Short mmCIF file of C-alpha atoms and ligand atoms in Angstrom, two decimals:
data_model
loop_
_atom_site.label_atom_id
_atom_site.label_comp_id
_atom_site.label_asym_id
_atom_site.label_seq_id
_atom_site.Cartn_x
_atom_site.Cartn_y
_atom_site.Cartn_z
CA MET S 26 106.15 120.96 55.26
CA SER S 27 102.77 119.25 55.44
CA LYS S 28 100.28 120.87 57.77
CA ALA S 29 98.80 119.12 60.81
CA LYS S 30 95.19 118.16 60.09
CA VAL S 31 93.02 119.46 62.92
CA GLY S 32 89.36 118.68 63.59
CA VAL S 33 87.32 120.68 66.10
CA ASN S 34 84.59 118.71 67.88
CA GLY S 35 82.02 121.14 69.35
CA TYR S 36 81.77 124.49 67.59
CA GLY S 37 80.62 126.60 70.57
CA THR S 38 82.25 129.39 72.60
CA ILE S 39 85.71 127.79 72.68
CA GLY S 40 85.51 125.62 69.55
CA LYS S 41 84.69 128.43 67.13
CA ARG S 42 87.62 130.47 68.46
CA VAL S 43 90.02 127.52 68.31
CA ALA S 44 88.97 126.81 64.70
CA ALA S 45 89.55 130.45 63.72
CA ALA S 46 92.96 130.52 65.48
CA VAL S 47 94.12 127.21 63.94
CA SER S 48 93.20 128.42 60.46
CA LYS S 49 95.60 131.37 60.96
CA GLN S 50 98.65 129.12 61.52
CA GLU S 51 101.09 128.16 58.78
CA ASP S 52 101.80 124.68 60.16
CA MET S 53 98.24 123.42 60.73
CA GLU S 54 94.84 123.45 59.04
CA VAL S 55 91.22 122.86 60.04
CA VAL S 56 89.85 119.81 58.22
CA GLY S 57 86.40 120.12 59.75
CA VAL S 58 84.25 121.22 62.67
CA THR S 59 81.24 119.46 64.21
CA LYS S 60 77.76 120.67 65.02
CA THR S 61 74.90 118.69 66.55
CA LYS S 62 72.09 121.09 65.55
CA PRO S 63 71.55 123.10 62.35
CA ASN S 64 71.43 126.42 64.24
CA PHE S 65 72.90 129.88 63.53
CA GLU S 66 76.38 128.75 64.63
CA ALA S 67 76.30 125.89 62.11
CA ARG S 68 75.33 128.32 59.38
CA SER S 69 78.08 130.75 60.36
CA ALA S 70 80.64 127.90 60.39
CA ALA S 71 79.56 127.03 56.83
CA ASP S 72 79.73 130.70 55.81
CA ARG S 73 83.30 130.85 57.15
CA GLY S 74 84.19 127.96 54.86
CA PHE S 75 84.58 125.20 57.45
CA ASP S 76 83.56 121.67 56.46
CA ILE S 77 80.82 120.52 58.84
CA TYR S 78 80.57 117.03 60.32
CA VAL S 79 77.54 115.93 62.36
CA PRO S 80 76.32 112.94 64.39
CA GLU S 81 74.73 110.33 62.10
CA GLU S 82 71.28 110.98 63.60
CA SER S 83 71.50 114.72 62.75
CA LEU S 84 72.18 114.27 59.00
CA ARG S 85 68.51 114.63 58.10
CA ALA S 86 68.00 117.82 60.15
CA PHE S 87 70.96 119.53 58.44
CA GLU S 88 69.65 118.44 55.03
CA ASP S 89 66.21 119.89 55.88
CA ALA S 90 67.86 123.16 57.01
CA ASP S 91 69.88 123.25 53.79
CA ILE S 92 73.23 123.45 55.60
CA PRO S 93 75.91 121.52 53.70
CA VAL S 94 77.44 118.57 55.59
CA LYS S 95 80.71 116.86 54.68
CA GLY S 96 80.20 113.73 56.77
CA THR S 97 79.68 112.21 60.20
CA ILE S 98 81.77 112.90 63.32
CA ARG S 99 83.21 109.39 62.89
CA GLU S 100 84.33 110.37 59.39
CA LEU S 101 85.98 113.54 60.76
CA CYS S 102 88.00 111.27 63.05
CA GLY S 103 89.19 109.51 59.89
CA ALA S 104 90.19 112.78 58.21
CA ALA S 105 91.95 114.47 61.17
CA GLU S 106 95.22 113.56 62.88
CA ILE S 107 94.24 115.53 65.98
CA ILE S 108 90.85 116.55 67.36
CA VAL S 109 90.47 119.56 69.63
CA ASP S 110 87.50 118.44 71.70
CA CYS S 111 85.50 121.54 72.69
CA THR S 112 82.29 119.78 73.64
CA PRO S 113 80.62 120.73 76.97
CA GLY S 114 82.29 119.48 80.16
CA GLY S 115 81.77 115.74 80.67
CA ILE S 116 80.95 115.03 76.98
CA GLY S 117 84.58 114.87 75.84
CA ARG S 118 85.13 111.86 78.08
CA LYS S 119 82.51 109.97 76.02
CA TYR S 120 84.41 110.63 72.78
CA LYS S 121 87.78 109.38 74.01
CA ALA S 122 87.16 105.77 72.91
CA GLU S 123 86.19 107.02 69.43
CA TYR S 124 89.48 108.96 69.11
CA GLU S 125 91.36 105.95 70.44
CA SER S 126 89.82 103.56 67.94
CA ALA S 127 90.56 105.99 65.08
CA GLY S 128 94.20 106.07 66.27
CA ILE S 129 94.28 109.86 66.44
CA LYS S 130 95.37 112.42 69.02
CA ALA S 131 92.96 114.59 71.01
CA ILE S 132 93.08 117.68 73.21
CA PHE S 133 90.35 118.01 75.83
CA GLN S 134 89.32 121.19 77.68
CA GLY S 135 89.13 122.18 81.33
CA GLY S 136 85.58 120.83 81.69
CA GLU S 137 87.11 117.32 81.69
CA ASP S 138 89.08 115.90 84.61
CA HIS S 139 92.87 115.69 84.58
CA SER S 140 92.49 111.91 85.13
CA LEU S 141 91.09 111.56 81.57
CA THR S 142 94.48 112.34 80.03
CA GLY S 143 97.03 112.26 82.86
CA ILE S 144 98.63 115.34 81.26
CA SER S 145 97.36 118.89 81.51
CA PHE S 146 98.77 121.74 79.45
CA ASN S 147 99.80 125.35 79.81
CA SER S 148 102.15 127.01 77.30
CA THR S 149 104.14 128.95 79.91
CA ALA S 150 104.40 126.27 82.56
CA ASN S 151 104.79 122.85 80.88
CA TYR S 152 104.78 122.96 77.05
CA SER S 153 107.15 120.00 76.69
CA GLU S 154 105.10 117.58 78.86
CA SER S 155 102.61 117.12 76.00
CA TRP S 156 105.39 116.49 73.44
CA GLY S 157 104.16 113.70 71.12
CA ALA S 158 101.36 112.72 73.53
CA GLN S 159 98.19 111.09 72.21
CA PHE S 160 95.96 112.87 74.74
CA SER S 161 96.33 116.10 76.65
CA ARG S 162 94.05 118.63 78.29
CA VAL S 163 94.20 122.42 78.17
CA VAL S 164 93.28 123.54 81.70
CA SER S 165 90.30 125.83 82.34
CA CYS S 166 90.26 129.59 81.78
CA ASN S 167 90.72 130.34 85.50
CA THR S 168 93.55 127.83 85.86
CA THR S 169 95.23 129.20 82.72
CA GLY S 170 95.03 132.66 84.30
CA LEU S 171 96.62 131.53 87.55
CA LEU S 172 99.37 129.57 85.78
CA ARG S 173 100.28 132.46 83.45
CA THR S 174 101.23 134.71 86.37
CA LEU S 175 102.23 132.23 89.08
CA SER S 176 104.56 130.03 87.07
CA PRO S 177 106.99 132.84 86.04
CA ILE S 178 106.98 134.17 89.64
CA ASP S 179 107.68 130.70 91.01
CA ARG S 180 110.50 130.24 88.50
CA LYS S 181 112.21 133.52 89.48
CA ILE S 182 111.27 133.78 93.17
CA LYS S 183 110.13 130.53 94.78
CA ILE S 184 106.54 130.55 96.03
CA LYS S 185 105.73 129.23 99.52
CA ALA S 186 101.92 129.48 99.29
CA VAL S 187 99.15 131.05 97.24
CA TYR S 188 95.74 132.18 98.49
CA ALA S 189 93.47 133.22 95.62
CA THR S 190 89.81 134.23 95.47
CA LEU S 191 88.13 133.85 92.10
CA ILE S 192 85.21 136.15 91.33
CA ARG S 193 83.66 134.20 88.47
CA ARG S 194 81.40 135.39 85.67
CA ALA S 195 77.96 133.80 85.94
CA THR S 196 77.88 132.66 82.32
CA ASP S 197 79.14 133.61 78.87
CA PRO S 198 77.68 136.62 77.00
CA GLY S 199 76.03 134.38 74.39
CA ASP S 200 74.18 132.23 76.95
CA SER S 201 70.77 133.27 78.31
CA LYS S 202 70.10 130.03 80.24
CA SER S 203 72.36 130.31 83.29
CA GLY S 204 72.83 132.71 86.18
CA PRO S 205 72.77 134.19 88.73
CA VAL S 206 71.34 137.29 87.06
CA ASN S 207 71.23 139.09 90.38
CA GLY S 208 73.46 138.43 93.40
CA LEU S 209 76.67 136.71 94.43
CA GLU S 210 76.97 132.95 95.05
CA PRO S 211 79.91 131.61 97.05
CA THR S 212 81.21 128.11 96.27
CA VAL S 213 80.80 126.59 99.72
CA LYS S 214 82.72 123.37 99.09
CA LEU S 215 86.22 124.45 100.13
CA PRO S 216 88.90 124.63 98.99
CA THR S 217 87.45 124.94 95.48
CA HIS S 218 88.61 122.67 92.63
CA HIS S 219 90.69 125.47 91.07
CA GLY S 220 93.71 124.95 93.33
CA PRO S 221 93.96 121.21 92.55
CA ASP S 222 93.57 122.08 88.85
CA VAL S 223 96.62 124.39 89.03
CA LYS S 224 98.43 121.48 90.70
CA SER S 225 97.68 119.28 87.65
CA VAL S 226 100.40 121.39 85.97
CA MET S 227 102.46 122.60 88.98
CA PRO S 228 102.07 119.69 91.45
CA TRP S 229 104.54 121.18 93.94
CA LEU S 230 102.62 124.46 94.38
CA ASN S 231 100.87 125.05 97.72
CA ILE S 232 97.74 126.82 96.46
CA ASN S 233 94.38 127.40 98.15
CA THR S 234 91.38 128.84 96.34
CA MET S 235 87.91 130.20 97.14
CA ALA S 236 85.34 131.29 94.54
CA VAL S 237 82.26 133.48 94.20
CA LYS S 238 79.94 133.52 91.18
CA ALA S 239 78.89 137.08 90.27
CA SER S 240 76.12 138.37 88.02
CA THR S 241 78.37 139.45 85.16
CA THR S 242 79.23 137.82 81.83
CA LEU S 243 82.35 139.71 80.75
CA MET S 244 85.34 138.31 82.63
CA HIS S 245 86.52 136.58 85.78
CA LEU S 246 88.53 138.59 88.32
CA HIS S 247 91.05 137.06 90.72
CA THR S 248 92.46 138.53 93.92
CA VAL S 249 95.77 136.78 94.50
CA ALA S 250 97.93 136.74 97.66
CA VAL S 251 101.30 135.03 97.33
CA GLU S 252 103.65 134.13 100.15
CA MET S 253 107.13 134.16 98.61
CA GLU S 254 110.19 132.28 99.88
CA LYS S 255 112.05 135.60 100.19
CA GLU S 256 111.32 139.32 100.28
CA SER S 257 110.89 141.01 96.92
CA GLY S 258 110.07 144.51 95.69
CA THR S 259 106.97 145.52 93.75
CA GLU S 260 109.13 146.68 90.81
CA ASP S 261 110.88 143.25 90.65
CA ILE S 262 107.50 141.54 90.39
CA LEU S 263 106.31 143.96 87.72
CA GLU S 264 109.48 143.22 85.75
CA ILE S 265 108.70 139.48 85.89
CA MET S 266 105.14 140.11 84.76
CA ARG S 267 106.28 142.40 81.92
CA SER S 268 108.41 139.62 80.49
CA SER S 269 105.79 136.87 81.00
CA PRO S 270 104.03 135.64 77.86
CA ARG S 271 100.37 136.58 77.48
CA VAL S 272 100.25 138.79 80.55
CA ARG S 273 99.13 142.38 79.85
CA LEU S 274 99.86 145.06 82.42
CA ILE S 275 97.38 147.94 82.51
CA ASN S 276 97.00 151.01 84.71
CA SER S 277 93.70 152.08 86.25
CA LYS S 278 94.70 155.73 85.69
CA SER S 279 94.33 155.17 81.93
CA GLY S 280 90.61 154.62 82.51
CA LEU S 281 90.78 150.81 82.68
CA LYS S 282 89.05 150.66 86.05
CA GLY S 283 87.35 147.30 85.67
CA THR S 284 86.31 144.45 83.39
CA ALA S 285 83.80 146.60 81.46
CA GLU S 286 86.52 148.99 80.29
CA ILE S 287 88.92 146.11 79.55
CA MET S 288 86.43 144.45 77.22
CA GLU S 289 85.77 147.82 75.56
CA PHE S 290 89.55 148.10 75.08
CA GLY S 291 89.43 144.57 73.58
CA LYS S 292 86.95 145.84 70.98
CA ASP S 293 89.25 148.77 70.18
CA LEU S 294 92.16 146.37 69.57
CA GLY S 295 90.19 145.09 66.56
CA ARG S 296 90.85 141.41 67.17
CA ASP S 297 88.56 138.53 66.16
CA ARG S 298 85.42 138.60 68.31
CA SER S 299 87.04 141.38 70.45
CA ASP S 300 88.98 138.71 72.31
CA MET S 301 91.44 139.57 75.09
CA TYR S 302 93.75 136.54 75.05
CA GLU S 303 96.12 137.94 77.67
CA ILE S 304 95.68 137.81 81.43
CA VAL S 305 95.19 141.43 82.43
CA VAL S 306 96.96 142.66 85.57
CA TRP S 307 96.57 146.16 87.07
CA GLU S 308 100.16 147.34 87.56
CA ASP S 309 99.02 149.94 90.08
CA GLY S 310 97.28 147.09 91.97
CA VAL S 311 100.46 145.00 92.38
CA LYS S 312 102.01 145.35 95.84
CA ALA S 313 104.84 143.46 97.52
CA VAL S 314 105.12 143.84 101.30
CA GLY S 315 108.02 141.87 102.79
CA ASN S 316 107.60 138.33 101.51
CA MET S 317 103.90 138.81 100.67
CA LEU S 318 102.71 139.79 97.21
CA TYR S 319 99.20 140.97 96.32
CA TYR S 320 97.66 141.53 92.88
CA TYR S 321 94.43 141.53 90.88
CA GLN S 322 94.01 139.90 87.47
CA ALA S 323 91.16 139.73 84.96
CA ILE S 324 90.53 136.73 82.69
CA HIS S 325 88.56 136.77 79.45
CA GLN S 326 87.09 133.31 79.87
CA GLU S 327 85.98 132.97 76.24
CA SER S 328 89.46 133.37 74.78
CA ASP S 329 92.47 132.99 77.11
CA VAL S 330 92.70 129.23 76.45
CA VAL S 331 92.62 129.66 72.65
CA PRO S 332 96.37 130.33 72.08
CA GLU S 333 97.16 127.51 74.53
CA ASN S 334 95.18 125.06 72.35
CA VAL S 335 97.24 126.10 69.32
CA ASP S 336 100.52 125.60 71.23
CA CYS S 337 99.26 122.27 72.58
CA ILE S 338 98.67 121.06 69.00
CA ARG S 339 102.28 122.04 68.17
CA SER S 340 103.63 120.13 71.15
CA MET S 341 101.52 116.99 70.63
CA CYS S 342 102.08 116.87 66.85
CA LYS S 343 105.81 117.61 67.31
CA LEU S 344 105.63 120.68 65.07
CA GLU S 345 107.83 122.90 67.24
CA GLU S 346 110.07 121.69 70.05
CA ASP S 347 110.72 125.08 71.63
CA ALA S 348 107.87 126.51 73.72
CA HIS S 349 109.06 130.08 73.26
CA THR S 350 109.03 129.75 69.46
CA SER S 351 105.55 128.24 69.43
CA VAL S 352 104.20 130.94 71.73
CA SER S 353 105.74 133.63 69.48
CA LYS S 354 104.25 132.10 66.32
CA THR S 355 100.79 131.84 67.90
CA ASN S 356 101.00 135.34 69.36
CA ARG S 357 102.02 136.87 66.03
CA SER S 358 99.10 135.20 64.23
CA LEU S 359 96.56 136.42 66.80
CA GLY S 360 97.90 139.95 67.21
CA ILE S 361 99.19 139.40 70.76
CA ASN S 362 102.22 141.61 71.49
P1 NAD C 425 79.62 125.61 74.58
O1 NAD C 425 78.37 125.05 75.15
O2 NAD C 425 79.66 127.04 74.24
O3 NAD C 425 80.00 124.82 73.26
C1 NAD C 425 79.96 123.42 73.18
C2 NAD C 425 79.62 122.99 71.76
O4 NAD C 425 79.59 121.56 71.72
C3 NAD C 425 78.24 123.47 71.32
O5 NAD C 425 78.33 123.93 69.97
C4 NAD C 425 77.37 122.21 71.40
O6 NAD C 425 76.33 122.21 70.44
C5 NAD C 425 78.40 121.13 71.06
N1 NAD C 425 78.02 119.81 71.55
C6 NAD C 425 77.19 119.48 72.58
N2 NAD C 425 77.12 118.13 72.70
C7 NAD C 425 77.89 117.61 71.72
C8 NAD C 425 78.18 116.28 71.32
N3 NAD C 425 77.69 115.23 71.95
N4 NAD C 425 79.01 116.11 70.25
C9 NAD C 425 79.55 117.17 69.60
N5 NAD C 425 79.28 118.45 69.94
C10 NAD C 425 78.47 118.66 70.99
O7 NAD C 425 80.76 125.20 75.58
P2 NAD C 425 82.15 125.95 75.79
O8 NAD C 425 81.92 127.08 76.74
O9 NAD C 425 82.76 126.23 74.47
O10 NAD C 425 82.97 124.86 76.59
C11 NAD C 425 83.64 123.80 75.93
C12 NAD C 425 84.72 123.26 76.84
O11 NAD C 425 85.66 124.32 77.10
C13 NAD C 425 84.25 122.78 78.21
O12 NAD C 425 85.08 121.74 78.63
C14 NAD C 425 84.46 123.99 79.09
O13 NAD C 425 84.60 123.66 80.45
C15 NAD C 425 85.77 124.53 78.51
N6 NAD C 425 85.99 125.97 78.72
C16 NAD C 425 84.98 126.87 78.65
C17 NAD C 425 85.24 128.21 78.88
C18 NAD C 425 84.16 129.24 78.87
O14 NAD C 425 84.23 130.18 79.65
N7 NAD C 425 83.18 129.15 78.00
C19 NAD C 425 86.54 128.62 79.17
C20 NAD C 425 87.58 127.68 79.18
C21 NAD C 425 87.29 126.34 78.97
#
């Protein structure tokens, strides 16, 4: 079977992880990644053996820095059958015409609006909606987190309403430009955009979100209150979560009290870049009372969307029709149980 030829545009936090994950799959290969500046990330991409493509105006700078370049971003669009666009939010939109004129497929990330593609993707909730599509969009890290736990609950026990508060990391660990470095910043425009983003995949869901930016870089943390259509027991909910893909139940009594310990645990797992791809739920923090359900979940923003991008490639390139099989293949390759 020939492998799907994948290009990664934007080799930053998400792009470098997507490139590494794609190169671990048997049914797809990375034909190139793009960089705009000849910085340390460009050098590390070259050291990892990725072919580098750059904007035409950057060719000279890469030559001066002695970083080998295979071609221009336009040429990568000629070599790939699908681009995973991991450029910063709002930039992907500008590349859409280029992908269209090259006649190739593209996946955008959560920094772009749903209206850009008309289809948004989550492996658990709607794998088949991107089947054969030219354009799709993997929803943001927070939205992926909400969908991973809410969609199996909604499937088993109908959900009447969701009220979630997102405590968001200020920036990523590798970024020293953004903040806050001290304090908590509420998002005052309510409800926040996260609820509508969940609805781009589950349009029927009544979900309301608030958000607070906190001076941490490790993970996001959600407090989730769910009004269910009928009463359910805590153990029934835990059973649903245990069988949900890419949801990891932990117990605070094992020492995993907060996001610091979870990321330390991620390092102990020995995965690439210490990534915690699963949504982490404290089992001793799950509580059903009548038809209300309460839980906490932690999201490793740098990596939870990575396996979804791999599954989205499979759906769009028609490599695997069954969502469950694709999720299993991706999980096995990334060491997700
Ligand atoms: P990033 O800034 O870490 O990486 C973006 C990369 O794109 C950088 O290497 C940058 O040099 C490159 N780039 C900038 N302009 C470019 C251009 N014109 N052409 C080609 N490359 C260009 O950003 P990120 O955090 O990886 O985010 C990428 C996308 O993923 C965004 O849509 C973001 O919203 C989404 N996302 C981010 C996170 C997160 O927490 N970091 C989580 C989920 C989704």
